[in-house]
Short mmCIF file of C-alpha atoms in Angstrom, two decimals:
data_model
loop_
_atom_site.label_atom_id
_atom_site.label_comp_id
_atom_site.label_asym_id
_atom_site.label_seq_id
_atom_site.Cartn_x
_atom_site.Cartn_y
_atom_site.Cartn_z
CA MET A 1 -21.07 -5.18 25.67
CA ARG A 2 -19.35 -1.76 25.93
CA SER A 3 -16.48 -3.10 23.59
CA TRP A 4 -18.92 -4.54 21.03
CA ARG A 5 -20.90 -1.24 20.92
CA HIS A 6 -17.67 0.69 20.44
CA THR A 7 -16.70 -1.78 17.50
CA LEU A 8 -20.25 -1.06 15.96
CA SER A 9 -19.75 2.60 16.42
CA ALA A 10 -16.37 2.57 14.78
CA THR A 11 -17.65 0.44 11.77
CA ALA A 12 -20.57 2.72 11.29
CA ALA A 13 -18.25 5.81 11.36
CA LEU A 14 -15.74 4.36 8.86
CA SER A 15 -18.66 3.07 6.51
CA LEU A 16 -19.97 6.78 6.50
CA LEU A 17 -16.78 7.64 4.79
CA THR A 18 -17.97 5.98 1.67
CA LEU A 19 -20.94 8.47 1.57
CA THR A 20 -19.10 11.70 2.72
CA VAL A 21 -15.92 11.59 0.57
CA SER A 22 -16.81 12.89 -2.86
CA ALA A 23 -14.70 12.27 -5.97
CA GLY A 24 -13.70 15.85 -6.14
CA THR A 25 -11.44 17.30 -8.78
CA ALA A 26 -8.07 15.59 -9.44
CA SER A 27 -5.14 17.97 -8.62
CA ALA A 28 -2.68 18.75 -11.16
CA GLY A 29 0.30 16.44 -11.37
CA PRO A 30 2.91 14.76 -13.31
CA ASP A 31 0.24 12.84 -15.69
CA THR A 32 1.67 11.84 -18.94
CA ALA A 33 -0.20 10.65 -22.03
CA ASP A 34 2.98 8.72 -23.18
CA ASP A 35 2.24 5.35 -25.04
CA THR A 36 5.88 4.01 -24.37
CA GLN A 37 6.15 0.85 -22.71
CA PHE A 38 7.12 1.37 -19.17
CA THR A 39 8.53 -1.24 -16.70
CA PHE A 40 8.62 -1.06 -12.90
CA ALA A 41 9.63 -3.14 -9.92
CA VAL A 42 7.44 -3.90 -6.86
CA PHE A 43 8.66 -5.65 -3.59
CA GLY A 44 7.80 -5.37 0.03
CA ASP A 45 8.05 -6.87 3.62
CA MET A 46 11.66 -6.62 3.72
CA PRO A 47 14.12 -6.35 5.18
CA TYR A 48 13.09 -8.65 8.13
CA GLY A 49 15.87 -9.55 10.45
CA ASN A 50 19.69 -9.21 10.51
CA ALA A 51 20.37 -11.28 7.41
CA GLU A 52 17.90 -9.55 5.29
CA ILE A 53 18.95 -6.12 6.61
CA ALA A 54 22.62 -7.02 5.80
CA ASP A 55 21.64 -8.28 2.27
CA PHE A 56 19.29 -5.19 1.53
CA PRO A 57 21.93 -3.22 -0.30
CA HIS A 58 22.39 -6.16 -2.57
CA VAL A 59 18.66 -6.24 -3.37
CA ILE A 60 18.83 -2.64 -4.17
CA SER A 61 21.80 -3.12 -6.37
CA GLN A 62 20.25 -5.96 -8.42
CA ILE A 63 17.05 -3.86 -9.08
CA ASN A 64 19.19 -0.98 -10.07
CA ALA A 65 20.99 -3.23 -12.41
CA ASP A 66 17.87 -4.34 -14.25
CA PRO A 67 18.16 -2.23 -17.51
CA ASP A 68 14.38 -2.35 -18.12
CA VAL A 69 13.26 -1.13 -14.69
CA THR A 70 12.63 2.71 -14.57
CA PHE A 71 10.46 2.98 -11.47
CA VAL A 72 10.31 1.19 -8.03
CA THR A 73 7.64 0.75 -5.37
CA HIS A 74 8.23 -0.76 -1.92
CA LEU A 75 4.94 -1.85 -0.46
CA GLY A 76 5.85 -1.28 3.20
CA ASP A 77 7.00 -3.25 6.26
CA ILE A 78 10.63 -2.16 6.33
CA LYS A 79 11.21 -4.19 9.47
CA ASN A 80 9.56 -7.19 11.21
CA GLY A 81 7.01 -7.04 13.81
CA SER A 82 9.10 -7.79 16.75
CA THR A 83 12.03 -5.53 16.55
CA VAL A 84 12.39 -1.88 17.85
CA CYS A 85 10.90 0.99 15.78
CA SER A 86 13.95 3.27 16.45
CA ASP A 87 14.96 6.51 14.78
CA ALA A 88 18.24 4.99 13.96
CA TYR A 89 16.53 2.16 12.10
CA PHE A 90 14.45 4.50 10.12
CA GLN A 91 17.42 6.51 9.13
CA MET A 92 19.33 3.32 8.14
CA ILE A 93 16.51 2.25 5.75
CA LYS A 94 16.00 5.81 4.31
CA SER A 95 19.79 5.72 3.49
CA ASP A 96 19.36 2.36 1.98
CA PHE A 97 16.35 3.77 -0.22
CA ASP A 98 18.42 6.80 -1.21
CA GLN A 99 20.63 4.22 -2.99
CA PHE A 100 17.93 3.48 -5.71
CA LYS A 101 19.05 4.94 -8.94
CA ASP A 102 15.24 5.12 -10.19
CA PRO A 103 12.35 6.94 -8.60
CA LEU A 104 11.08 4.96 -5.49
CA VAL A 105 7.58 5.08 -4.15
CA TYR A 106 7.34 3.75 -0.56
CA THR A 107 3.95 2.85 0.77
CA VAL A 108 3.92 2.76 4.69
CA GLY A 109 3.46 -0.56 6.43
CA ASP A 110 2.15 -1.40 9.84
CA ASN A 111 5.23 -2.96 11.31
CA GLU A 112 6.97 0.50 11.21
CA TRP A 113 4.33 2.41 13.21
CA THR A 114 0.98 0.69 13.81
CA ASP A 115 2.48 -2.22 15.61
CA CYS A 116 5.27 -0.21 17.51
CA HIS A 117 3.12 -0.19 20.72
CA ARG A 118 4.40 -3.71 21.48
CA PRO A 119 6.96 -3.95 24.16
CA ASN A 120 9.40 -5.73 21.84
CA ASN A 121 9.09 -2.88 19.39
CA GLY A 122 10.04 -0.27 22.15
CA SER A 123 6.52 0.45 23.59
CA TYR A 124 6.19 3.52 21.37
CA ASN A 125 2.94 5.64 20.76
CA PRO A 126 2.11 4.54 17.26
CA LEU A 127 0.95 7.97 16.15
CA GLU A 128 4.45 9.44 17.33
CA ARG A 129 6.20 6.72 15.19
CA LEU A 130 3.88 7.65 12.13
CA ALA A 131 4.91 11.28 12.56
CA LYS A 132 8.59 10.25 12.52
CA ILE A 133 8.07 8.01 9.47
CA ARG A 134 6.51 11.00 7.55
CA GLN A 135 9.29 13.26 8.75
CA VAL A 136 12.16 10.86 7.80
CA PHE A 137 10.66 9.40 4.51
CA PHE A 138 8.52 12.18 3.12
CA ASP A 139 10.45 15.32 3.87
CA ARG A 140 10.01 16.42 0.41
CA PRO A 141 6.11 16.17 -0.11
CA GLY A 142 5.24 15.70 -3.79
CA ARG A 143 8.76 13.91 -4.75
CA THR A 144 9.53 10.38 -4.87
CA LEU A 145 12.51 8.94 -3.00
CA GLY A 146 15.62 7.60 -5.10
CA LYS A 147 18.45 9.52 -6.87
CA ASN A 148 16.38 10.26 -9.69
CA SER A 149 13.50 11.63 -7.78
CA VAL A 150 10.42 12.82 -9.70
CA ARG A 151 7.38 14.78 -9.01
CA VAL A 152 4.08 13.02 -7.89
CA THR A 153 0.84 14.42 -6.53
CA SER A 154 0.60 13.94 -2.84
CA GLN A 155 -1.97 14.30 -0.19
CA ALA A 156 0.35 16.47 1.85
CA ASP A 157 -2.27 19.30 2.27
CA GLU A 158 -4.38 16.65 4.11
CA GLY A 159 -1.37 15.68 6.32
CA VAL A 160 -0.90 12.44 4.52
CA PRO A 161 2.31 13.02 2.34
CA GLU A 162 2.55 9.42 1.76
CA ASP A 163 -0.52 8.97 -0.37
CA VAL A 164 0.63 9.86 -3.91
CA ARG A 165 -0.64 9.76 -7.47
CA TYR A 166 0.90 9.77 -10.87
CA THR A 167 0.35 8.55 -14.39
CA ARG A 168 2.69 6.66 -16.82
CA ALA A 169 2.17 5.20 -20.07
CA GLY A 170 -1.57 5.69 -19.82
CA VAL A 171 -1.89 4.06 -16.58
CA ALA A 172 -3.19 5.94 -13.44
CA PHE A 173 -1.28 4.95 -10.23
CA ALA A 174 -2.00 5.57 -6.58
CA ALA A 175 0.08 4.50 -3.57
CA VAL A 176 -1.99 4.76 -0.39
CA ASP A 177 -1.52 4.31 3.35
CA VAL A 178 -3.52 1.22 4.04
CA VAL A 179 -1.99 -0.96 6.58
CA GLY A 180 -2.39 -4.34 8.29
CA SER A 181 -3.60 -4.68 11.87
CA ASN A 182 -7.15 -3.84 10.78
CA ASN A 183 -5.92 -0.51 9.08
CA SER A 184 -4.49 0.32 12.59
CA MET A 185 -7.91 -0.21 14.40
CA LYS A 186 -6.38 -3.23 16.39
CA SER A 187 -6.23 -2.37 20.02
CA TRP A 188 -2.87 -1.12 21.35
CA THR A 189 -0.99 -2.85 24.25
CA GLY A 190 -2.85 -2.29 27.59
CA ASN A 191 -6.05 -1.43 25.73
CA THR A 192 -9.24 -3.52 24.90
CA GLN A 193 -10.37 -1.26 22.21
CA PRO A 194 -9.11 1.61 20.02
CA THR A 195 -8.27 4.81 21.80
CA PRO A 196 -10.24 7.91 20.62
CA GLU A 197 -6.96 9.29 19.24
CA GLN A 198 -6.15 5.98 17.40
CA ALA A 199 -9.79 6.05 15.87
CA ALA A 200 -9.50 9.73 14.82
CA GLU A 201 -6.31 9.02 12.95
CA VAL A 202 -7.80 6.02 10.99
CA LEU A 203 -10.98 8.04 10.09
CA ALA A 204 -8.84 10.88 8.77
CA ARG A 205 -6.33 8.79 6.81
CA THR A 206 -9.04 6.65 5.34
CA ALA A 207 -10.73 9.76 4.03
CA SER A 208 -7.66 10.67 2.51
CA VAL A 209 -7.29 7.25 1.06
CA ILE A 210 -10.67 7.21 -0.35
CA GLY A 211 -10.13 10.69 -1.89
CA SER A 212 -6.85 9.54 -3.55
CA ILE A 213 -8.66 6.53 -4.96
CA HIS A 214 -11.53 8.62 -6.37
CA ASP A 215 -9.16 11.21 -7.80
CA THR A 216 -6.96 8.50 -9.43
CA PHE A 217 -10.05 6.92 -11.26
CA ALA A 218 -11.28 10.57 -12.17
CA SER A 219 -7.88 11.17 -13.70
CA ALA A 220 -7.94 7.95 -15.72
CA ARG A 221 -11.36 8.58 -17.13
CA ARG A 222 -10.48 12.28 -17.95
CA HIS A 223 -7.22 11.21 -19.73
CA HIS A 224 -8.77 8.09 -21.29
CA GLY A 225 -6.41 5.97 -19.21
CA ARG A 226 -6.17 2.22 -20.15
CA ALA A 227 -5.76 0.90 -16.59
CA VAL A 228 -5.74 1.85 -12.98
CA THR A 229 -3.07 0.52 -10.59
CA LEU A 230 -3.45 0.90 -6.84
CA MET A 231 -0.58 0.08 -4.26
CA MET A 232 -0.80 -0.58 -0.41
CA GLN A 233 0.54 -2.72 2.28
CA ALA A 234 -2.48 -4.30 3.78
CA ASP A 235 -3.78 -7.51 2.38
CA MET A 236 -7.53 -6.94 2.54
CA PHE A 237 -8.37 -10.19 0.97
CA ASP A 238 -5.85 -12.50 2.81
CA PRO A 239 -6.04 -16.07 1.37
CA THR A 240 -4.00 -17.38 4.04
CA VAL A 241 -6.69 -16.68 6.66
CA SER A 242 -9.14 -19.64 6.28
CA ASP A 243 -11.81 -18.20 8.58
CA PRO A 244 -11.46 -14.31 8.74
CA SER A 245 -13.47 -12.49 11.20
CA TYR A 246 -15.16 -9.23 10.35
CA ALA A 247 -13.98 -7.65 13.68
CA ASP A 248 -10.31 -8.02 12.34
CA TYR A 249 -11.27 -6.39 8.86
CA TYR A 250 -14.06 -3.98 9.33
CA ALA A 251 -11.75 -0.83 9.03
CA PHE A 252 -11.05 -2.02 5.46
CA GLN A 253 -14.70 -1.93 4.44
CA PRO A 254 -15.08 1.70 3.18
CA ILE A 255 -11.84 1.29 1.25
CA VAL A 256 -13.00 -1.83 -0.44
CA ASP A 257 -16.23 -0.23 -1.07
CA ALA A 258 -14.45 2.65 -2.73
CA ILE A 259 -12.43 0.37 -4.86
CA ALA A 260 -15.30 -1.80 -5.90
CA ARG A 261 -17.59 1.07 -6.95
CA GLU A 262 -14.75 2.84 -8.79
CA SER A 263 -13.60 -0.22 -10.54
CA ALA A 264 -16.99 -1.38 -11.57
CA ALA A 265 -17.56 2.05 -13.20
CA PHE A 266 -14.21 2.04 -14.99
CA ASP A 267 -13.86 0.64 -18.52
CA GLY A 268 -10.68 -0.98 -18.34
CA PRO A 269 -8.66 -3.35 -16.00
CA VAL A 270 -7.81 -2.25 -12.45
CA TYR A 271 -4.83 -3.75 -10.59
CA LEU A 272 -4.21 -3.92 -6.77
CA PHE A 273 -0.67 -4.65 -5.56
CA ASN A 274 -0.15 -5.38 -1.86
CA GLY A 275 2.16 -7.09 0.57
CA ASP A 276 1.28 -8.06 4.22
CA SER A 277 0.58 -11.85 3.81
CA HIS A 278 4.09 -12.57 2.50
CA LEU A 279 3.12 -15.33 -0.15
CA TYR A 280 2.81 -14.48 -3.78
CA ASN A 281 -0.64 -14.49 -5.05
CA SER A 282 -2.58 -13.40 -8.12
CA ASP A 283 -6.40 -13.42 -8.11
CA GLN A 284 -9.71 -11.64 -8.47
CA PRO A 285 -10.71 -11.06 -4.99
CA LEU A 286 -14.22 -9.52 -6.01
CA ALA A 287 -15.25 -11.77 -8.90
CA ALA A 288 -18.44 -13.65 -9.02
CA GLY A 289 -18.49 -16.33 -6.44
CA SER A 290 -15.94 -14.87 -4.18
CA SER A 291 -16.65 -15.03 -0.49
CA TRP A 292 -15.03 -11.55 -0.07
CA LEU A 293 -18.20 -10.10 -1.67
CA SER A 294 -20.60 -11.07 1.08
CA PHE A 295 -18.02 -10.56 3.65
CA TYR A 296 -17.51 -6.85 2.80
CA HIS A 297 -21.30 -6.53 2.12
CA LEU A 298 -20.96 -5.92 -1.60
CA THR A 299 -23.89 -6.88 -3.80
CA THR A 300 -22.10 -6.50 -7.37
CA ALA A 301 -19.11 -8.44 -8.57
CA VAL A 302 -16.09 -6.76 -9.75
CA PRO A 303 -14.52 -8.88 -12.52
CA ASN A 304 -12.07 -6.23 -13.79
CA LEU A 305 -10.17 -6.00 -10.48
CA HIS A 306 -7.06 -8.22 -10.33
CA ARG A 307 -4.92 -8.35 -7.07
CA ILE A 308 -1.21 -9.28 -6.92
CA THR A 309 0.47 -10.05 -3.61
CA VAL A 310 4.34 -9.83 -3.49
CA ASP A 311 6.45 -12.39 -1.48
CA GLY A 312 7.93 -11.12 1.64
CA SER A 313 9.32 -11.96 5.22
CA ASP A 314 11.15 -15.25 5.21
CA ASN A 315 9.85 -15.59 1.72
CA ALA A 316 11.45 -12.39 0.37
CA LYS A 317 13.31 -14.07 -2.42
CA ASP A 318 12.14 -12.10 -5.53
CA TYR A 319 10.78 -8.82 -6.84
CA VAL A 320 7.93 -8.38 -9.29
CA LYS A 321 8.83 -7.01 -12.64
CA VAL A 322 5.83 -5.27 -14.18
CA THR A 323 5.62 -4.19 -17.72
CA VAL A 324 2.92 -1.67 -19.02
CA GLN A 325 2.06 -2.39 -22.57
CA PRO A 326 -0.44 0.34 -23.36
CA HIS A 327 -1.94 -1.38 -26.36
CA SER A 328 -2.35 -4.81 -24.81
CA PRO A 329 -5.84 -5.72 -23.57
CA GLN A 330 -4.63 -6.55 -20.15
CA VAL A 331 -2.21 -3.56 -20.23
CA LEU A 332 -0.02 -4.96 -17.24
CA SER A 333 2.10 -8.13 -17.30
CA TRP A 334 4.38 -9.22 -14.81
CA THR A 335 7.07 -11.85 -13.77
CA ARG A 336 8.79 -12.68 -10.46
CA ILE A 337 12.61 -12.03 -10.60
CA PRO A 338 14.57 -14.18 -7.98
CA LEU A 339 16.89 -12.17 -5.73
CA ASP A 340 20.48 -13.42 -6.22
CA GLY A 341 21.92 -11.78 -3.25
CA SER A 342 25.18 -11.37 -5.13
CA GLY A 343 25.19 -7.46 -5.01
CA SER A 344 25.55 -7.54 -8.91
#
């Protein structure tokens, strides 16, 4: 009973965030009203294992060689879930990321911090690993990675520099730190429930995520944006799970609620790109008839929310090439580009 009461308490606390986090005023940032067509690449859940690690520079070279791509997003999980979360590994991937010629936005995944408590990951304290990730990859808050870094609006003043926002070609973008393992509420090794420090981190980070989502939609409305695009690692609507348990997803509920409410009030398409489940998928997770509506206790369908999951892990054989066409009704179109592994 103690564990169940704790779960209910954590659920209630997380749900309160949807009531206590206000929309606020969007911060000044690199917003542009440019109607020029804009193309970006999205991928994630790689490199996993030695072969993918060795081939990762070739992946970067191939994306660099795409003349259409002018922006890149990695959706997190820069390692698999059963290898060591070492400083040396983080530095190696950061050096790889530095080879992108275009601006790179990196969202954080659970494999590189949340799950590092596992013995085969090195038995780290996940909060210490998150601090290291921020030190290595977000040492210049408000700037993207990549050789041609550009300015973005970050949540650095809230201690979450990985949450960033920007606007391109009339589309408001947000990359937010929402991870698998129940958004980091899954118990660490040796525990049967989240520790107080663990829960406090989730509450604070979730508040920043919801604030960033609100600010992104506020910016889109203020600038008459044509679409909103959200990026995160976690798959909050995993179609590969046939019978999802709310106990494994409850920490996502306030985030899903915020996305649903903001999307329903937005007069345009909303896109959500995520990794985590490793199999490409394109769907409308909160459309009428979706089981996810009742699962997340939502009473209103959200037909303008479209979700795209990128391939990853052993299936990391392509990247998603997305084109923003500002005057198209759907605004975004995309195709999967096979990775050739040739380094060309």
